[in-house]
Short mmCIF file of C-alpha atoms in Angstrom, two decimals:
data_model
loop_
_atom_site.label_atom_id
_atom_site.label_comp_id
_atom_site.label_asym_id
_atom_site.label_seq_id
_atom_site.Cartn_x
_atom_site.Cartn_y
_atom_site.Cartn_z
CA UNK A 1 81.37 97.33 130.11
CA UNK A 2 84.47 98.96 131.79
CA UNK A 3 82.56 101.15 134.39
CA UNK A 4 85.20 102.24 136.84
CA UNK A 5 88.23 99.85 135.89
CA UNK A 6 88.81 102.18 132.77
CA UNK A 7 90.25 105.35 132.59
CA UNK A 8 88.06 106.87 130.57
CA UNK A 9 90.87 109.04 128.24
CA UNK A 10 90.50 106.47 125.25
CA UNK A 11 87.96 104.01 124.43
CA UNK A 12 90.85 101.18 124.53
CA UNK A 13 91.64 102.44 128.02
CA UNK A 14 89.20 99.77 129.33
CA UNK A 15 89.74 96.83 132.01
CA UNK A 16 93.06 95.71 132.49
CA UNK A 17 94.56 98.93 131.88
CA UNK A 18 96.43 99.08 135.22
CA UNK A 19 96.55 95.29 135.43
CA UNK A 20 93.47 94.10 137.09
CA UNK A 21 92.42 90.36 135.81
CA UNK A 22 89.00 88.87 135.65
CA UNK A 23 86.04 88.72 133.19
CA UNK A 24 82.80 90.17 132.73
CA UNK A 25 80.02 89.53 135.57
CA UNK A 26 77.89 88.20 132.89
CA UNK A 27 80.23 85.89 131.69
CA UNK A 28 81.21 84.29 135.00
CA UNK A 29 77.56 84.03 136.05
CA UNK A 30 77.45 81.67 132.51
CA UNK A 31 80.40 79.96 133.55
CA UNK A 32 79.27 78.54 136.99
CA UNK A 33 75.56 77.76 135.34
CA UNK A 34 77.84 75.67 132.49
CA UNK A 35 80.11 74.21 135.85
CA UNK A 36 77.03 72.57 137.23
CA UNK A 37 75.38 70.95 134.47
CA UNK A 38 76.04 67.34 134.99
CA UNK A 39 75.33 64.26 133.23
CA UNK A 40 77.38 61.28 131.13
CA UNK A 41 81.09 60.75 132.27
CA UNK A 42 81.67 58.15 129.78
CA UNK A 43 83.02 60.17 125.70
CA UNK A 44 79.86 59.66 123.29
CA UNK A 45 82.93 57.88 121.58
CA UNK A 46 82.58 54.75 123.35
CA UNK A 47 79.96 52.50 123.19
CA UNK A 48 78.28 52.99 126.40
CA UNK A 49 78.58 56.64 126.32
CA UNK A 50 76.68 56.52 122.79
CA UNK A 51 74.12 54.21 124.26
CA UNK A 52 73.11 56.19 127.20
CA UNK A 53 72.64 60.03 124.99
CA UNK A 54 71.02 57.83 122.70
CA UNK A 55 68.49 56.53 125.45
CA UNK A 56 68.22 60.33 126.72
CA UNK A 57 67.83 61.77 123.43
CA UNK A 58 65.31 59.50 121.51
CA UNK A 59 62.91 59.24 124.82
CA UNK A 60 61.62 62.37 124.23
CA UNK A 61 60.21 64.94 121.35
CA UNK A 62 62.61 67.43 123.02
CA UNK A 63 65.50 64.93 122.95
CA UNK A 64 64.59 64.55 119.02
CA UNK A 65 64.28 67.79 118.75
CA UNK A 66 67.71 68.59 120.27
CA UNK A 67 69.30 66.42 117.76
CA UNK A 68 67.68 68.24 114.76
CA UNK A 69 68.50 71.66 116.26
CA UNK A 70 72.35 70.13 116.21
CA UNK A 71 72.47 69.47 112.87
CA UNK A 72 71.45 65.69 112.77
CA UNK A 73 69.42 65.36 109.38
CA UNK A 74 69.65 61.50 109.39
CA UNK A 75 65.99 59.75 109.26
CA UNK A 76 64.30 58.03 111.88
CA UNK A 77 64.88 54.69 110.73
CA UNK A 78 68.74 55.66 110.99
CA UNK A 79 68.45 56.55 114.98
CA UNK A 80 66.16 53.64 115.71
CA UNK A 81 69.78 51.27 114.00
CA UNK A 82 71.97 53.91 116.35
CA UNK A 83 69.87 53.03 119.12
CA UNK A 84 69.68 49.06 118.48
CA UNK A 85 73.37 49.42 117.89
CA UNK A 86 73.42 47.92 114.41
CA UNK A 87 74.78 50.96 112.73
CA UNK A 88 77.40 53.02 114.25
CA UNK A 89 76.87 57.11 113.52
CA UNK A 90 80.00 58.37 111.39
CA UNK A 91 82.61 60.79 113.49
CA UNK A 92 80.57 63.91 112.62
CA UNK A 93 77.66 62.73 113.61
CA UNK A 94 78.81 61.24 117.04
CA UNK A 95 79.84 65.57 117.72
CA UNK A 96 76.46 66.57 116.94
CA UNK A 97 74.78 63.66 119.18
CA UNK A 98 77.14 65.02 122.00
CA UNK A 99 76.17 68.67 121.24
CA UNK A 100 72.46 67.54 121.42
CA UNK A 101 72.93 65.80 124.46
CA UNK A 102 73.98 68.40 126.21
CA UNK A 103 71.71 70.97 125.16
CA UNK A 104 68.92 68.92 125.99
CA UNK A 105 70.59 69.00 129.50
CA UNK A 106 71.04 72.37 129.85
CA UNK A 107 67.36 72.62 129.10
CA UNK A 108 65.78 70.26 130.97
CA UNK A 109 67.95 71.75 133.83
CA UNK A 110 66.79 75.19 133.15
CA UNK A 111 63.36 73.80 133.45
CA UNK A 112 64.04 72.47 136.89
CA UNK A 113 66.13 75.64 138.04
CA UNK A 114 63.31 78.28 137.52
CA UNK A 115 60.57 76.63 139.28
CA UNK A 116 62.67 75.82 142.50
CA UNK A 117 64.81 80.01 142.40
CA UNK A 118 61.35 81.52 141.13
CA UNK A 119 60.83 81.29 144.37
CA UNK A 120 63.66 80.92 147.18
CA UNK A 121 66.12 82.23 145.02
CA UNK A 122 69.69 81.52 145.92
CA UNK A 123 72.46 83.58 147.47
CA UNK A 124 75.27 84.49 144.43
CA UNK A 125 78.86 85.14 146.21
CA UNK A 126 81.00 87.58 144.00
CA UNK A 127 84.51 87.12 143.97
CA UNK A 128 86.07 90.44 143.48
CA UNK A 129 89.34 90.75 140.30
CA UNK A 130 92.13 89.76 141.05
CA UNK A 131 94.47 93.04 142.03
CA UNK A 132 97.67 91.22 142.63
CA UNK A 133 99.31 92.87 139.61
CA UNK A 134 97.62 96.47 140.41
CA UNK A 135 99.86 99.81 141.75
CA UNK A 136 99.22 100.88 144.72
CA UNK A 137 96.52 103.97 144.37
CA UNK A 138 95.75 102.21 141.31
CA UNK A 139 93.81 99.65 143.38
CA UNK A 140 90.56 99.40 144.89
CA UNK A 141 89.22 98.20 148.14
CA UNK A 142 86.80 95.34 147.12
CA UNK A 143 85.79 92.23 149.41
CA UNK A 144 83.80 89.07 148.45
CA UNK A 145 79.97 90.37 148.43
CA UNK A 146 76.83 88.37 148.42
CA UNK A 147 73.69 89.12 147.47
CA UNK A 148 70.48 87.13 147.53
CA UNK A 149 68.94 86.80 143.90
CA UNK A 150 65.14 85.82 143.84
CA UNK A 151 61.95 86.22 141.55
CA UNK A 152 60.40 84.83 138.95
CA UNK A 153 61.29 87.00 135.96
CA UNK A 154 65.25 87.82 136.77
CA UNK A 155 65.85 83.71 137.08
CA UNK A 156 63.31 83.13 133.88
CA UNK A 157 65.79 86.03 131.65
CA UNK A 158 68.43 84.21 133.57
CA UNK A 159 67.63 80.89 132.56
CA UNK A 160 66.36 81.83 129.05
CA UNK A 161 69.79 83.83 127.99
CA UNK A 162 72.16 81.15 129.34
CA UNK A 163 69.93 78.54 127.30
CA UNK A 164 70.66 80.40 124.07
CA UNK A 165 73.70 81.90 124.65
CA UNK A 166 72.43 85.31 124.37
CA UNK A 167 74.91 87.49 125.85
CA UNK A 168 73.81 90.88 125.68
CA UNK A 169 70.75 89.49 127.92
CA UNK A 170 72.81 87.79 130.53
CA UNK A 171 75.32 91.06 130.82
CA UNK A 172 71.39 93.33 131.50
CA UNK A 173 70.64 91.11 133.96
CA UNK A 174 73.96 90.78 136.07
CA UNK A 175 73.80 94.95 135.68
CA UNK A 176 70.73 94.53 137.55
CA UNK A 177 72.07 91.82 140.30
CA UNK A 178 75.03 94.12 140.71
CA UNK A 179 72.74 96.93 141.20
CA UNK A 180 71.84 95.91 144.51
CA UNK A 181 75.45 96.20 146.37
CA UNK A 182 75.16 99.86 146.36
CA UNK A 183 77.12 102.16 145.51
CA UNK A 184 80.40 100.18 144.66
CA UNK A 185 78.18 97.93 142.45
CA UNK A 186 80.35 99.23 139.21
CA UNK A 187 83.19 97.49 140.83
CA UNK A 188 81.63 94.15 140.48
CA UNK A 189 80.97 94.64 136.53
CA UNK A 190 84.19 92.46 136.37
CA UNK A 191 84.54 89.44 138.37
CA UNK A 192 87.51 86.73 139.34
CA UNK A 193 84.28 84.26 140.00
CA UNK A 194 80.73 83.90 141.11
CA UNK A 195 79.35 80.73 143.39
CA UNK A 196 75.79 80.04 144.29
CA UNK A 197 73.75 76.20 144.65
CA UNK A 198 71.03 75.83 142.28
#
């Protein structure tokens, strides 16, 4: 979506054109949701990082189920040795334990997200692009804006299109947070950054 950073002569003459830098709303808005996902410091590489996904992973049907939806085909009886640390998983196996691990965070997180912005909601600060490299009369007058998102069904699409990486999803829904700056919104469809707590 170029809105007003393109030119509109070509369909190449998109964002960036007269030097602008920063990405897509909806892709920021991803990026800070991925920035505060915590969990396991130590590399699923080492022992105790191996242990403890194993411990959050096999706890659970969703944990199990997290490992099956990365790729993990092994049987039970395989996890239980991984998990009593008699058999070690091979390399390509320790990537797709990681990759569970993590998705099983983000979704447990998601979980705990939408009940608590369902309904306070949280204040998003948008970082304008960065102009530095922009003529002047080429440039536009844009400040940091905040705007207060709350409800149960924008978090919930939110939530659900971060979860599964559905793009398209996240880019309708920061066209509707955007929507509510006015009438400069379309110079927020591209971002340096976006903040907010969860």
């Amino acid at each position: 979506m170029a809105g007003r950073w393109g030119t509109g002569a070509t369909p190449d003459s998109g964002f960036g054109v007269f030097g602008a830098r920063g990405v897509e709303g909806w892709r920021a808005l991803g990026r800070e949701m991925d920035r505060q996902v915590t969990g396991i410091k130590s590399p699923v590489s080492t022992r105790r990082g191996l242990a403890a996904r194993l411990r959050y992973l096999t706890r659970s049907a969703a944990g199990l189920e997290a490992m099956r939806r990365a790729g993990i085909t092994v049987r039970q009886r395989t996890i239980d040795a991984w998990v009593a640390q008699t058999q070690r998983p091979r390399p390509a196996n320790l990537r797709r334990i990681d990759a569970a691990y993590w998705d099983l965070r983000r979704r447990n997180l998601g979980v705990e997200w939408a009940r608590r912005l369902a309904v306070r909601g949280t204040r998003i600060e948008i970082h304008p692009v960065d102009q530095t490299d922009v003529r002047t009369g080429r440039d536009r007058d844009l400040v940091v804006r905040r705007v207060t998102v709350r409800g149960h069904r924008i978090w919930d699409d939110i939530i659900a299109a971060w979860i599964a990486g559905n793009h398209e999803m996240l880019d309708i829904v920061w066209d509707e947070i955007i929507t509510d700056l006015g009438s400069d919104y379309d110079s927020y469809s591209y971002v340096s950054s976006v903040g907010f707590g969860l």
